[in-house]
């Protein structure tokens, strides 16, 4: 750390709604505080050309249009940070950005912190502002977060030019419920902002540190009657819960964090959205009582900003009785089309108090809805009641709570003290409701610790934590170490390490409570590490031992259970890589196979000083030989079950022997008839190939890949190899090291096929790439698209003749049908290419109403991609024009037209993607009229998971067992 040269301890709260910085001067040598904790007023634009210093920097970024604001209107007292250098249009951060976002729809980046924790998207992809128009510049969640930190850094360095922010003792706060991926992404954003060295602190702990700092002079008396504090932090994007035990040890106070809640995307954003829906419903009530079209995603985001401002006005102390929420019209009707709705303080309090803090029993279960709100692509909590989540949290930690407060099993498992944080608790009604609810559960009032300023307590507490870390005498530290125990899944019984019941076995590599900076090595266990070939590590976390069972111990073997029994273990992003030994890294390509080996290792784990998990494999023979295991932060698919049962494993050996027989040594002289029989023989050994599991398929692919050179041996060999390789690697992702497999497979693309004139080889070639397209990156899919276009052009020219050109001659030929199936499966190409393909398909449809064209149109314009980025979808208004053409067809005579329309109009729940309600209603009515399957109608009217038959129709074939199309 930078403590030896730092002059200030700095705490940064990178919040969902606001970013706050606090600091305290350090004594010479960096030991202890030389001054009070002070808020840093951040200079920011509050109006065009007007700068003011404010304690809160709104965590929003306005993506301006070119020419919208003059350079003089955006001038700050410092040069723009490097993180803004690539911005093609004006970028505004802070107070003015929030104002502009409330005026211009679809240009405001908000809730970037929530997106950082959303594992369902690529958090490095430019997807924000969500649902914005194609001409609005986009940024990734990581880039947006980095820009707020870079802005703070620039503002600080202007005020303290001789003590740059990056040289201070820095603490950055994160929700206690952030998993390892979200924490690592936060650190990545900090590095991009020029802050490479800092520590992370959980926000509920920061809140308590702030309270301790403010009451340090009377701390013994202030905590005399408290044994267990529940910290409830309801911020802009998350609800964060922690339990802190208070004990007297040897005459001094000891503090230990004993419980942390699960990640809950539930906070002020949800409340703003609920108000926006209320206001929208009133606005949509037309003058004649007829409903009109719902607001677009961009306009709704604008309304949410206005509702947020209204909520803050109405819930503040001394608030007015009512405020008007006005949404300006669009285009030429900017003023004349404006609509206003009045919100009263009473109805806002009622909606938020009763909707988000209902009075429930302590045993009230969480509501198990099918899904939470997905209005802007974020997976909000299924149950919006904070009180039910608090009840669930306390039930899961019941034994630890009883032990902390000293009551028996029959006593109430309730804390005796409450500390609230978050802007929502500025409203007395919300604080009172939660306090009263907890008091009713406990049978007696709780002691409420006063939080004088919830907006800044986290940043101030981070400073207090930093001061405790640099030796500020009298400053208490909260113990507890790692909030959860960490486990490595074992591969003892089959690849996935499952027993006959399907239960997973794992070993504890870092027990809950392990302190930071201490490396723990499992000396009692040795492991065989495969070097020079793809390996994958499955990690899980659990705080089940905080809920009554004995603490997990280092090296303890646990049964993670099945079904409901496995719910106490949460999967982390995988660690997947090809580990190299120092000798192998310098080996010549022809000797790589020999570099494959198994190395005996021991596992070493540590909670780092910055608050993240770090794992190494350490060679038993040479302790200097270590392999750092890093999380795969970009992947976001759920890899599901990686194990095979023992019966399948027993049949695998003869199956691999058959592959070796066909594609092994050329000297075996295998006749063509035997080559053709391989598929049937594999099914005899392994069962119908539709039932082959993903782990089995990947083992078969690996065997085929090792013998890939033999595919050119004969026409039959090439046909078979291409067919089996594509089938065994479909859909190109979803299993350990599939990205590595695709990297290897892609090396074949430029060479093409050996038997170029054979139509079946051509078809198998393009089928292979269609099947694995989900694992190809955007550049590779663009390369496929070039060959797609070349083939279609050649086919239209009737074969091309001698003047087709060398480029066309190098492309493996493919039929129109092959190209249609391939082109429609490329989900990672930009949306403008998809629009172009769609236009070509519509022209083709006008000439011949064939089923394949309709299928391709439905797939390429899908509202819910199978694997692609949501930002690459065809815009909804373009899809609406495609549907006009499909509606003109005779659906009774042409049944595929109905399915294409249903899939194009499929409801996602995300307003940015969904088609207008009137159009979806028309399609649903037409589907009923022609007697379409019920699932087609349901997918247009509600958010559904597709059944197997519909899934097969969408993808053109089934997925391997264990993979489910949930989009």
Short mmCIF file of C-alpha atoms in Angstrom, two decimals, residues 362-625:
data_model
loop_
_atom_site.label_atom_id
_atom_site.label_comp_id
_atom_site.label_asym_id
_atom_site.label_seq_id
_atom_site.Cartn_x
_atom_site.Cartn_y
_atom_site.Cartn_z
CA UNK A 362 -40.97 -13.01 11.10
CA UNK A 363 -41.72 -16.36 9.45
CA UNK A 364 -43.00 -14.79 6.23
CA UNK A 365 -41.37 -16.56 3.26
CA UNK A 366 -40.02 -14.75 0.24
CA UNK A 367 -42.43 -14.49 -2.67
CA UNK A 368 -41.32 -16.92 -5.38
CA UNK A 369 -42.35 -15.12 -8.51
CA UNK A 370 -41.20 -16.44 -11.87
CA UNK A 371 -38.91 -13.46 -12.33
CA UNK A 372 -38.25 -10.01 -10.97
CA UNK A 373 -38.60 -6.74 -12.83
CA UNK A 374 -36.52 -6.72 -16.02
CA UNK A 375 -37.65 -3.33 -17.31
CA UNK A 376 -34.13 -2.17 -18.13
CA UNK A 377 -32.38 -5.49 -18.49
CA UNK A 378 -31.34 -5.72 -14.82
CA UNK A 379 -32.39 -8.78 -12.79
CA UNK A 380 -34.09 -7.05 -9.89
CA UNK A 381 -35.08 -9.07 -6.83
CA UNK A 382 -38.15 -11.25 -7.34
CA UNK A 383 -39.64 -10.06 -4.05
CA UNK A 384 -39.59 -6.27 -3.64
CA UNK A 385 -40.35 -6.36 0.11
CA UNK A 386 -37.25 -5.38 2.09
CA UNK A 387 -38.89 -6.60 5.31
CA UNK A 388 -39.34 -10.14 3.95
CA UNK A 389 -35.70 -10.22 2.87
CA UNK A 390 -34.65 -9.10 6.37
CA UNK A 391 -36.80 -11.87 7.88
CA UNK A 392 -35.24 -14.45 5.57
CA UNK A 393 -31.73 -13.20 6.40
CA UNK A 394 -32.34 -13.45 10.15
CA UNK A 395 -33.84 -16.94 9.85
CA UNK A 396 -30.76 -18.17 7.98
CA UNK A 397 -28.51 -16.79 10.73
CA UNK A 398 -30.82 -17.72 13.62
CA UNK A 399 -28.36 -19.83 15.63
CA UNK A 400 -25.55 -17.31 15.28
CA UNK A 401 -27.93 -14.52 16.31
CA UNK A 402 -29.09 -16.42 19.42
CA UNK A 403 -25.50 -17.18 20.41
CA UNK A 404 -24.51 -13.52 20.02
CA UNK A 405 -27.34 -12.15 22.14
CA UNK A 406 -27.16 -14.99 24.67
CA UNK A 407 -30.61 -16.59 24.41
CA UNK A 408 -31.56 -20.24 24.12
CA UNK A 409 -33.10 -22.07 21.20
CA UNK A 410 -36.57 -20.97 22.27
CA UNK A 411 -35.63 -17.29 22.37
CA UNK A 412 -36.21 -14.87 19.51
CA UNK A 413 -33.39 -14.83 16.94
CA UNK A 414 -33.42 -11.06 16.71
CA UNK A 415 -30.69 -8.43 17.05
CA UNK A 416 -31.05 -5.89 19.82
CA UNK A 417 -29.66 -2.92 17.89
CA UNK A 418 -30.35 -1.43 14.48
CA UNK A 419 -28.27 0.87 12.29
CA UNK A 420 -29.91 2.17 9.13
CA UNK A 421 -28.23 3.68 6.10
CA UNK A 422 -29.28 4.81 2.66
CA UNK A 423 -31.07 7.84 1.32
CA UNK A 424 -34.47 6.16 1.55
CA UNK A 425 -34.25 6.25 5.35
CA UNK A 426 -34.29 10.02 5.28
CA UNK A 427 -38.04 9.41 5.15
CA UNK A 428 -39.06 8.91 8.79
CA UNK A 429 -41.98 6.71 7.70
CA UNK A 430 -39.62 4.11 6.21
CA UNK A 431 -37.25 4.07 9.18
CA UNK A 432 -40.19 3.83 11.59
CA UNK A 433 -41.80 0.97 9.66
CA UNK A 434 -38.65 -1.18 9.65
CA UNK A 435 -37.92 -0.38 13.31
CA UNK A 436 -41.49 -1.24 14.32
CA UNK A 437 -41.50 -4.46 12.30
CA UNK A 438 -38.28 -5.69 13.89
CA UNK A 439 -39.56 -4.68 17.32
CA UNK A 440 -42.72 -6.72 16.75
CA UNK A 441 -40.64 -9.77 15.79
CA UNK A 442 -38.42 -9.35 18.85
CA UNK A 443 -41.23 -8.60 21.26
CA UNK A 444 -39.43 -5.46 22.44
CA UNK A 445 -38.14 -2.28 20.80
CA UNK A 446 -34.68 -2.31 19.25
CA UNK A 447 -32.07 0.27 20.08
CA UNK A 448 -31.63 2.57 17.08
CA UNK A 449 -28.13 3.91 16.44
CA UNK A 450 -28.44 7.41 15.01
CA UNK A 451 -27.01 7.99 11.54
CA UNK A 452 -26.79 11.73 11.05
CA UNK A 453 -26.20 11.70 7.27
CA UNK A 454 -26.96 8.47 5.33
CA UNK A 455 -25.74 9.95 2.05
CA UNK A 456 -22.13 10.29 3.21
CA UNK A 457 -21.77 7.79 6.06
CA UNK A 458 -20.19 5.11 3.84
CA UNK A 459 -17.41 7.40 2.55
CA UNK A 460 -16.70 8.75 6.04
CA UNK A 461 -16.64 5.22 7.43
CA UNK A 462 -14.14 4.17 4.78
CA UNK A 463 -11.81 6.89 6.09
CA UNK A 464 -12.28 5.62 9.64
CA UNK A 465 -11.40 2.12 8.44
CA UNK A 466 -8.28 3.44 6.71
CA UNK A 467 -7.26 5.24 9.89
CA UNK A 468 -7.70 2.05 11.91
CA UNK A 469 -5.52 0.27 9.37
CA UNK A 470 -2.65 2.76 9.69
CA UNK A 471 -2.56 2.58 13.47
CA UNK A 472 -4.91 5.30 14.67
CA UNK A 473 -4.89 4.62 18.39
CA UNK A 474 -8.30 4.06 19.89
CA UNK A 475 -9.85 3.18 16.56
CA UNK A 476 -11.72 -0.12 16.74
CA UNK A 477 -11.46 -2.63 13.93
CA UNK A 478 -14.27 -4.93 12.93
CA UNK A 479 -13.06 -8.50 12.74
CA UNK A 480 -14.62 -11.39 10.93
CA UNK A 481 -12.30 -11.78 7.94
CA UNK A 482 -13.79 -13.50 4.93
CA UNK A 483 -17.57 -13.12 4.88
CA UNK A 484 -18.07 -16.59 3.42
CA UNK A 485 -16.31 -19.92 3.16
CA UNK A 486 -14.88 -20.88 -0.23
CA UNK A 487 -14.93 -24.36 -1.72
CA UNK A 488 -13.29 -26.11 -4.66
CA UNK A 489 -15.38 -28.79 -6.31
CA UNK A 490 -13.55 -32.08 -6.54
CA UNK A 491 -13.33 -34.39 -9.53
CA UNK A 492 -13.12 -37.67 -7.65
CA UNK A 493 -16.10 -39.57 -9.08
CA UNK A 494 -16.26 -38.65 -12.73
CA UNK A 495 -15.33 -35.30 -14.22
CA UNK A 496 -17.81 -33.39 -12.09
CA UNK A 497 -17.09 -35.05 -8.77
CA UNK A 498 -20.70 -36.17 -8.20
CA UNK A 499 -21.76 -39.27 -6.32
CA UNK A 500 -24.52 -41.65 -7.37
CA UNK A 501 -27.18 -39.23 -6.08
CA UNK A 502 -25.71 -36.45 -8.19
CA UNK A 503 -24.46 -34.67 -5.06
CA UNK A 504 -21.29 -32.62 -5.42
CA UNK A 505 -18.29 -33.00 -3.17
CA UNK A 506 -16.02 -30.09 -2.46
CA UNK A 507 -13.14 -29.13 -0.22
CA UNK A 508 -12.96 -25.98 1.86
CA UNK A 509 -10.04 -23.86 0.65
CA UNK A 510 -10.71 -20.73 2.74
CA UNK A 511 -12.89 -20.85 5.86
CA UNK A 512 -15.25 -18.04 6.75
CA UNK A 513 -13.52 -15.62 9.08
CA UNK A 514 -10.05 -16.03 7.56
CA UNK A 515 -8.20 -12.76 8.00
CA UNK A 516 -6.78 -10.79 5.08
CA UNK A 517 -3.17 -11.25 4.07
CA UNK A 518 -2.74 -14.76 5.48
CA UNK A 519 -2.03 -17.46 2.91
CA UNK A 520 -3.57 -20.79 3.86
CA UNK A 521 -2.05 -23.93 2.33
CA UNK A 522 -3.67 -27.34 2.53
CA UNK A 523 -0.59 -29.34 3.37
CA UNK A 524 -2.63 -32.45 4.16
CA UNK A 525 -3.94 -32.75 0.60
CA UNK A 526 -2.05 -33.11 -2.66
CA UNK A 527 -3.72 -32.64 -6.02
CA UNK A 528 -2.77 -33.65 -9.55
CA UNK A 529 -2.69 -30.54 -11.74
CA UNK A 530 -2.84 -31.09 -15.48
CA UNK A 531 -0.35 -28.80 -17.20
CA UNK A 532 -0.35 -28.06 -20.91
CA UNK A 533 -4.03 -28.86 -21.49
CA UNK A 534 -7.32 -27.15 -20.69
CA UNK A 535 -8.39 -27.32 -17.07
CA UNK A 536 -11.27 -25.81 -15.18
CA UNK A 537 -11.86 -25.12 -11.50
CA UNK A 538 -15.35 -24.82 -10.07
CA UNK A 539 -15.56 -22.64 -6.98
CA UNK A 540 -18.46 -22.14 -4.62
CA UNK A 541 -19.14 -19.98 -1.59
CA UNK A 542 -21.35 -20.58 1.42
CA UNK A 543 -22.19 -18.92 4.69
CA UNK A 544 -24.24 -21.91 5.85
CA UNK A 545 -21.95 -22.24 8.86
CA UNK A 546 -23.19 -18.85 10.00
CA UNK A 547 -26.66 -20.38 10.18
CA UNK A 548 -26.11 -22.90 12.93
CA UNK A 549 -23.76 -25.63 11.75
CA UNK A 550 -20.19 -25.99 12.97
CA UNK A 551 -17.70 -23.70 11.20
CA UNK A 552 -16.14 -25.11 8.06
CA UNK A 553 -12.48 -25.98 8.52
CA UNK A 554 -9.62 -25.66 6.07
CA UNK A 555 -9.42 -28.86 4.04
CA UNK A 556 -12.83 -30.10 5.20
CA UNK A 557 -14.65 -32.26 2.65
CA UNK A 558 -18.32 -31.36 2.28
CA UNK A 559 -21.29 -32.76 0.44
CA UNK A 560 -22.95 -29.84 -1.36
CA UNK A 561 -26.18 -31.80 -1.77
CA UNK A 562 -28.65 -31.92 -4.63
CA UNK A 563 -31.74 -29.90 -5.47
CA UNK A 564 -32.94 -27.86 -2.50
CA UNK A 565 -30.06 -29.25 -0.48
CA UNK A 566 -27.58 -27.42 -2.69
CA UNK A 567 -29.10 -23.97 -2.19
CA UNK A 568 -26.59 -23.02 0.53
CA UNK A 569 -23.74 -23.09 -2.00
CA UNK A 570 -23.43 -20.32 -4.59
CA UNK A 571 -21.38 -20.86 -7.75
CA UNK A 572 -18.67 -18.33 -8.56
CA UNK A 573 -17.45 -17.52 -12.06
CA UNK A 574 -15.23 -20.38 -13.24
CA UNK A 575 -11.48 -20.45 -13.32
CA UNK A 576 -10.67 -21.88 -16.74
CA UNK A 577 -7.31 -21.81 -18.50
CA UNK A 578 -4.48 -23.76 -20.02
CA UNK A 579 -1.67 -23.75 -17.47
CA UNK A 580 1.87 -23.95 -18.77
CA UNK A 581 5.00 -25.08 -17.04
CA UNK A 582 8.05 -22.86 -17.51
CA UNK A 583 9.63 -25.51 -19.71
CA UNK A 584 6.52 -25.89 -21.86
CA UNK A 585 6.21 -22.18 -22.53
CA UNK A 586 9.49 -22.27 -24.46
CA UNK A 587 8.79 -25.56 -26.21
CA UNK A 588 8.63 -25.76 -29.97
CA UNK A 589 5.15 -26.27 -31.47
CA UNK A 590 5.93 -29.83 -32.44
CA UNK A 591 6.81 -30.77 -28.87
CA UNK A 592 3.75 -29.32 -27.12
CA UNK A 593 2.15 -32.75 -26.73
CA UNK A 594 5.09 -33.94 -24.69
CA UNK A 595 4.74 -30.88 -22.45
CA UNK A 596 1.41 -32.20 -21.23
CA UNK A 597 1.86 -33.67 -17.78
CA UNK A 598 0.39 -33.92 -14.31
CA UNK A 599 2.13 -32.04 -11.54
CA UNK A 600 1.53 -32.80 -7.85
CA UNK A 601 0.46 -29.54 -6.21
CA UNK A 602 -1.01 -28.14 -3.04
CA UNK A 603 -3.63 -25.40 -2.97
CA UNK A 604 -2.80 -22.05 -1.39
CA UNK A 605 -5.57 -19.51 -0.82
CA UNK A 606 -5.70 -16.07 0.71
CA UNK A 607 -8.06 -13.20 1.27
CA UNK A 608 -6.04 -10.36 -0.18
CA UNK A 609 -5.60 -6.99 1.49
CA UNK A 610 -7.91 -5.49 -1.13
CA UNK A 611 -10.64 -7.93 -0.13
CA UNK A 612 -10.66 -10.48 -2.95
CA UNK A 613 -9.92 -14.21 -3.11
CA UNK A 614 -6.54 -15.26 -4.52
CA UNK A 615 -5.65 -18.88 -5.29
CA UNK A 616 -2.41 -20.54 -6.33
CA UNK A 617 -1.44 -24.08 -7.17
CA UNK A 618 2.00 -24.66 -5.64
CA UNK A 619 4.19 -27.47 -6.89
CA UNK A 620 5.01 -30.06 -4.22
CA UNK A 621 8.40 -30.69 -5.80
CA UNK A 622 9.36 -27.06 -6.31
CA UNK A 623 7.61 -24.43 -4.16
CA UNK A 624 8.86 -21.71 -6.51
CA UNK A 625 6.68 -23.14 -9.26
#
